[in-house]
C-alpha cells in the first residue's frame, strides 16, 4: 500500500473515526489537495480498509467564468470514474464586502446542508500542514491571542447548531507537496486555482512570499509551525476548561471578577457561542468589548466585522446581528 | 515633560517599582536603546520624579577591536556628563561555540555581579517592543511552545539563585524608533552596533528582512506581535500555576499521570529549575525528554545545547551539566 494511503488510515484510526456503516461528504474543489482526498478515500474503499459511503460535494463559486466550469467538469469526471455520488451547487455570491469570507461562508453552508440531507457522519476537507501554517501566520499578522494561534482543529462540529463533524484528515501530517505527489502517482490531473496566484489575498502573500522566506531560515518551517500550533491547541483546551460558563448574555459584574486573561477568554467564548467561530475577530475587538464591559457610560457599543454589534444594557453585554436585505 | 519621559514614569508606576532610596544598575551598550535608557533616567532624576541612585554598567565584549573601544568611550563620556557611577568590564570570550550565547551569558553574569556588589534593587535593560517581536519570531522559527512564544517578561529574577530583579522598563510600550528619537531630541549621540548588520545572526535577519516584509502586510506588526506576546504570557502564567511541583529530580511515574500538554510544561519547568532559563531549548528537546521518561530501555539519555544532558536512572530523570575545562 502507498505511503500516503497508509498515513491516511493510520491517522483515521488515531482520530477514532468509524470504519464502516457511515456516510462522509468529501469537499472537492478540484485542486491537488482535494483531488488527493477523493483519490485516497477511493483507494481505501477499494482495498476494503474502509466500508463507508462517500458523497462528493463541489461548490462552484461561479467567480471565474470558464475556469469555474472546468473545475466542476474535472470533479464530475472524477466522481463518475470512482462511482461516487456527486452534488454540485452553483453560487450566486454578492461581490461586495469581504469576498473571501462570503465565499467561505456560502461553501460551508452548502457542505453542512449536503451532510444533513444525506445523514452524513461528517464532512472531510483536505486542509494540510501548509494550510495550518498559513492560518497561524494570518492570525499572527492580523493580531491574535492563544485561540487564533491555535489555528484549525482536526475535528470540530460544523456549526454550533449541528452535530455533524468537520474533519481534516490530512491536517496533522500531510504537506501540500505530498498531496501533489499522490495525485501524480495515481496519474490523475488536478486544477491550479487561479486565486492561488492573486496577490490581493493575504493568504496568498503568506504562501508565495512569507513562507519561502521563512523556509530559508528553517527548511522545516511548515512542520515546525504545525507542531507549535498543536501544542498551543492543547494549552488552549486546558485553559478553556476552567473558563466562565457562557449564556446568551454576558454579565459585566461576572467579568469584573476575572483577571485580564480570563476576561478575554470569556469574551472570546461568548463570541464563539453567538457566531460559531472567531473568524475576523482580532485582539482589538476583544479589548474593545472588555472596555465596553467596564465602561460606566451608557449607550456605547462595539462594532464587529460582518455587521455585528455588541451593546451594553443594564450591566449585560448583548450580541446583535444586523440582517441585511437580500439584493 | 517630554512624552518619552512621561511614558517611562507611567510604566514605572504600573510596575510598582520604588521611587526612592534604592539603587539600580543601568545596562548601557552605547546603542540608541541603552543611551536613551541612560538619558531618560537622568532626566527623571533631574526633575525630582525619581530619588534613586543609578550605576552605569558597560560590558565590553572586546570582539570588535577599535569599535568596542569607541563604544566604551561613549559610555564613559555619558556617565561622566550625567555624574553617574560607572563600572566597565572587558571580556575575554572564547570564540568557539555559540558566540552570541556565550557573550550574553557573560554579560548577564557581569550585570548580576555589579548589582550584587552595589546592593542594587534591580538591573534596567533597554529592551523594547522591537526586541520583543524579534524574540517571538526567533522562537517561532526555531520551534517553540507557549513559553517560548511568551518571549520576554517585563520583570524577572536575574537568576534562580538571586532576588535581584531584571527589569525592562521600555518593553511594553517603546519602539526602537522612539529611543532613537529621544536621543536626537536630547542631542546625544549613540553608536551603531556593527553586529546589527551581520547577516549571520538569525536575529539580524529577522530585523532587517523578515520584519520589513511583515510590515508590508501589517504596518503595526511590532505592536501587534507585542500585544500577542502579552496575552500569551498571561495564558502561560495561568497555566503554570497548576503545573507539577518540581524538585531536582523528575519522576517518570509522576509525569505519566499527566496529559501531554502538562507533561511538556512540567519538563520545561524542571529545565528552568536547573538552567535558570529556557534559551536554546526547542520543542524537540522537550519531546525527547518526554520520550526518555516513557522509554522502558535503560542507558538512554538526551543531549541538550551547552553540554547538558538528561539521563534516566531508576525511574527518575536527572539533569547533568558537563563543566568544560577553561581553555
Coordinates of N, CA and C in Angstrom, one line a residue, chain A residues 136-137 139-147 149 202 205-206 209-211 213-214 216-218 221 224-225 227-232 234-235 238-239 241-242 260-262 264-265 268 283 287, chain B residues 136-137 139-147 149 202 205-206 209-211 213-214 216-218 221 224-225 227-232 234-235 238-239 241-242 260-262 264-265 268 283 287:
Chain A
X136 N -2.1 30.1 10.9 CA -1.4 30.6 12.0 C -0.8 32.0 11.7
X137 N -0.1 32.1 10.6 CA 0.6 33.3 10.2 C -0.4 34.4 9.9
X139 N -3.4 34.8 11.3 CA -3.9 35.2 12.5 C -2.8 36.0 13.3
X140 N -1.6 35.6 13.2 CA -0.5 36.3 13.9 C -0.4 37.7 13.3
X141 N -0.5 37.9 12.0 CA -0.3 39.2 11.3 C -1.5 40.1 11.6
X142 N -2.7 39.5 11.7 CA -3.9 40.3 12.0 C -4.0 40.6 13.4
X143 N -3.3 39.9 14.3 CA -3.4 40.2 15.7 C -4.3 39.1 16.4
X144 N -3.7 38.4 17.3 CA -4.5 37.2 17.8 C -3.9 36.8 19.2
X145 N -4.7 36.1 19.9 CA -4.2 35.5 21.2 C -4.1 34.0 21.0
X146 N -4.1 33.3 22.1 CA -3.9 31.9 22.1 C -4.9 31.2 21.1
X147 N -6.1 31.6 21.1 CA -7.1 30.9 20.3 C -6.8 31.0 18.8
X149 N -4.0 31.7 17.4 CA -2.7 31.0 17.0 C -2.9 29.5 17.1
X202 N -4.3 38.0 1.5 CA -3.3 37.9 2.5 C -2.7 36.5 2.5
X205 N -0.3 35.9 -0.2 CA 1.0 36.6 0.0 C 1.8 35.8 1.0
X206 N 1.2 35.2 2.0 CA 1.9 34.4 3.0 C 2.4 33.1 2.3
X209 N 5.2 34.4 -0.6 CA 6.3 35.3 -0.2 C 6.9 35.0 1.2
X210 N 6.0 35.0 2.2 CA 6.4 34.9 3.5 C 7.0 33.5 3.8
X211 N 6.2 32.5 3.5 CA 6.7 31.1 3.8 C 8.0 30.8 3.1
X213 N 10.4 32.7 2.4 CA 11.5 33.4 3.2 C 11.7 32.7 4.5
X214 N 10.7 32.4 5.2 CA 10.8 31.6 6.5 C 11.6 30.3 6.3
X216 N 13.9 29.7 4.3 CA 15.4 30.0 4.2 C 16.0 30.0 5.6
X217 N 15.2 30.4 6.6 CA 15.7 30.4 8.0 C 15.5 29.1 8.7
X218 N 14.5 28.3 8.3 CA 14.3 27.0 8.8 C 13.6 26.1 7.7
X221 N 10.1 24.7 8.3 CA 9.2 25.7 8.9 C 7.7 25.3 9.0
X224 N 7.5 22.8 11.7 CA 7.7 23.5 13.0 C 6.5 24.3 13.5
X225 N 5.9 25.1 12.6 CA 4.7 25.8 13.0 C 3.6 24.9 13.3
X227 N 3.7 22.0 14.5 CA 3.9 21.4 15.8 C 3.6 22.4 16.9
X228 N 4.0 23.6 16.7 CA 3.7 24.7 17.6 C 2.2 24.9 17.8
X229 N 1.5 24.9 16.7 CA 0.0 25.0 16.7 C -0.6 23.9 17.6
X230 N 0.0 22.7 17.4 CA -0.5 21.5 18.1 C -0.4 21.7 19.6
X231 N 0.7 22.2 20.0 CA 0.9 22.5 21.5 C 0.1 23.6 22.0
X232 N 0.0 24.7 21.2 CA -0.9 25.8 21.6 C -2.3 25.4 21.8
X234 N -3.4 22.4 22.6 CA -3.5 21.7 23.9 C -3.6 22.7 25.1
X235 N -2.8 23.7 25.0 CA -2.8 24.8 26.1 C -4.1 25.5 26.1
X238 N -6.8 23.1 27.6 CA -6.6 23.1 29.1 C -7.2 24.4 29.7
X239 N -6.9 25.5 29.1 CA -7.2 26.8 29.6 C -8.7 27.0 29.6
X241 N -11.0 24.9 29.8 CA -11.8 24.0 30.7 C -12.3 24.8 31.9
X242 N -11.4 25.7 32.4 CA -11.8 26.4 33.6 C -12.4 27.8 33.3
X260 N -7.4 39.7 33.6 CA -7.5 40.1 32.2 C -7.5 38.9 31.3
X261 N -6.6 37.9 31.5 CA -6.5 36.8 30.5 C -7.9 36.0 30.5
X262 N -8.5 35.9 31.7 CA -9.7 35.1 31.8 C -10.9 35.9 31.3
X264 N -10.7 38.0 28.7 CA -10.6 37.9 27.3 C -11.1 36.6 26.8
X265 N -10.7 35.5 27.6 CA -11.1 34.2 27.2 C -12.7 34.0 27.3
X268 N -14.2 35.8 24.3 CA -14.0 35.0 23.0 C -15.0 33.8 23.0
X283 N -7.6 40.7 18.4 CA -7.4 41.1 19.8 C -8.1 42.5 20.0
X287 N -10.6 43.4 23.1 CA -10.2 44.5 24.0 C -11.3 45.6 24.1
Chain B
X136 N 10.1 36.8 19.8 CA 9.0 36.0 19.5 C 9.2 35.2 18.1
X137 N 9.6 36.0 17.1 CA 9.8 35.4 15.8 C 11.0 34.4 15.8
X139 N 11.9 32.5 18.3 CA 11.5 31.3 19.0 C 10.5 30.6 18.1
X140 N 9.7 31.3 17.3 CA 8.7 30.7 16.4 C 9.5 29.9 15.3
X141 N 10.5 30.5 14.8 CA 11.3 29.9 13.7 C 12.0 28.7 14.2
X142 N 12.6 28.8 15.4 CA 13.3 27.6 15.9 C 12.4 26.5 16.4
X143 N 11.2 26.8 16.7 CA 10.3 25.8 17.2 C 10.0 26.0 18.7
X144 N 8.8 26.3 19.1 CA 8.6 26.6 20.4 C 7.1 26.4 20.8
X145 N 6.9 26.3 22.1 CA 5.5 26.2 22.6 C 5.1 27.5 23.2
X146 N 4.1 27.5 24.1 CA 3.6 28.7 24.7 C 4.7 29.5 25.4
X147 N 5.6 28.8 26.1 CA 6.6 29.5 26.9 C 7.5 30.4 26.0
X149 N 7.0 31.4 23.0 CA 6.3 32.5 22.3 C 5.9 33.6 23.3
X202 N 20.6 35.1 13.3 CA 19.2 35.0 13.0 C 18.4 36.2 13.4
X205 N 18.7 38.8 10.7 CA 17.9 38.5 9.5 C 16.4 38.9 9.8
X206 N 16.0 38.6 11.0 CA 14.6 38.9 11.3 C 14.4 40.4 11.3
X209 N 15.1 41.8 7.4 CA 14.4 41.2 6.3 C 13.0 40.8 6.6
X210 N 12.8 40.0 7.7 CA 11.5 39.4 7.9 C 10.5 40.5 8.4
X211 N 11.0 41.4 9.4 CA 10.0 42.4 9.9 C 9.6 43.4 8.9
X213 N 9.2 42.9 5.8 CA 8.2 42.2 4.9 C 6.9 42.1 5.6
X214 N 6.9 41.8 6.9 CA 5.7 41.7 7.7 C 5.0 43.0 7.8
X216 N 4.8 45.3 5.6 CA 4.0 45.5 4.4 C 2.6 44.9 4.5
X217 N 2.5 43.8 5.3 CA 1.2 43.1 5.5 C 0.4 43.7 6.6
X218 N 1.2 44.3 7.6 CA 0.5 45.0 8.7 C 1.5 46.1 9.2
X221 N 2.9 45.9 12.8 CA 3.2 44.5 13.1 C 4.0 44.4 14.5
X224 N 1.4 44.7 17.2 CA 0.6 43.6 17.1 C 1.2 42.4 17.8
X225 N 2.5 42.1 17.4 CA 3.1 40.9 18.0 C 3.4 41.1 19.5
X227 N 1.6 42.8 21.5 CA 0.3 42.6 22.2 C 0.0 41.1 22.3
X228 N 0.2 40.4 21.2 CA 0.0 38.9 21.3 C 0.9 38.3 22.4
X229 N 2.1 38.7 22.4 CA 3.1 38.1 23.4 C 2.5 38.4 24.8
X230 N 2.0 39.6 25.0 CA 1.4 40.0 26.3 C 0.3 39.0 26.7
X231 N -0.5 38.7 25.8 CA -1.6 37.8 26.1 C -1.2 36.3 26.3
X232 N -0.2 35.9 25.5 CA 0.3 34.6 25.6 C 1.0 34.4 27.0
X234 N 0.2 35.9 29.8 CA -0.9 35.7 30.8 C -1.3 34.3 30.8
X235 N -1.6 33.8 29.6 CA -2.1 32.4 29.5 C -1.0 31.4 30.1
X238 N -1.2 31.7 33.9 CA -2.3 30.9 34.4 C -2.1 29.4 34.4
X239 N -1.5 29.0 33.2 CA -1.3 27.6 33.0 C -0.3 27.0 33.9
X241 N 0.4 27.9 36.9 CA 0.0 27.9 38.3 C -0.4 26.5 38.7
X242 N -1.0 25.7 37.8 CA -1.4 24.4 38.2 C -0.4 23.3 37.7
X260 N -0.4 15.2 27.8 CA 0.7 15.7 27.0 C 1.1 17.1 27.3
X261 N 0.2 18.0 27.3 CA 0.5 19.4 27.4 C 1.1 19.7 28.8
X262 N 0.6 19.0 29.8 CA 1.1 19.2 31.2 C 2.4 18.5 31.4
X264 N 4.7 18.3 29.1 CA 5.7 19.2 28.5 C 6.0 20.4 29.4
X265 N 4.9 20.9 30.0 CA 5.0 22.0 30.9 C 5.9 21.7 32.1
X268 N 9.5 21.5 31.0 CA 10.1 22.9 30.8 C 10.4 23.5 32.1
X283 N 11.1 22.7 21.1 CA 10.1 21.7 21.3 C 10.7 20.3 21.2
X287 N 10.3 17.2 23.7 CA 9.7 15.9 23.3 C 10.7 14.7 23.5

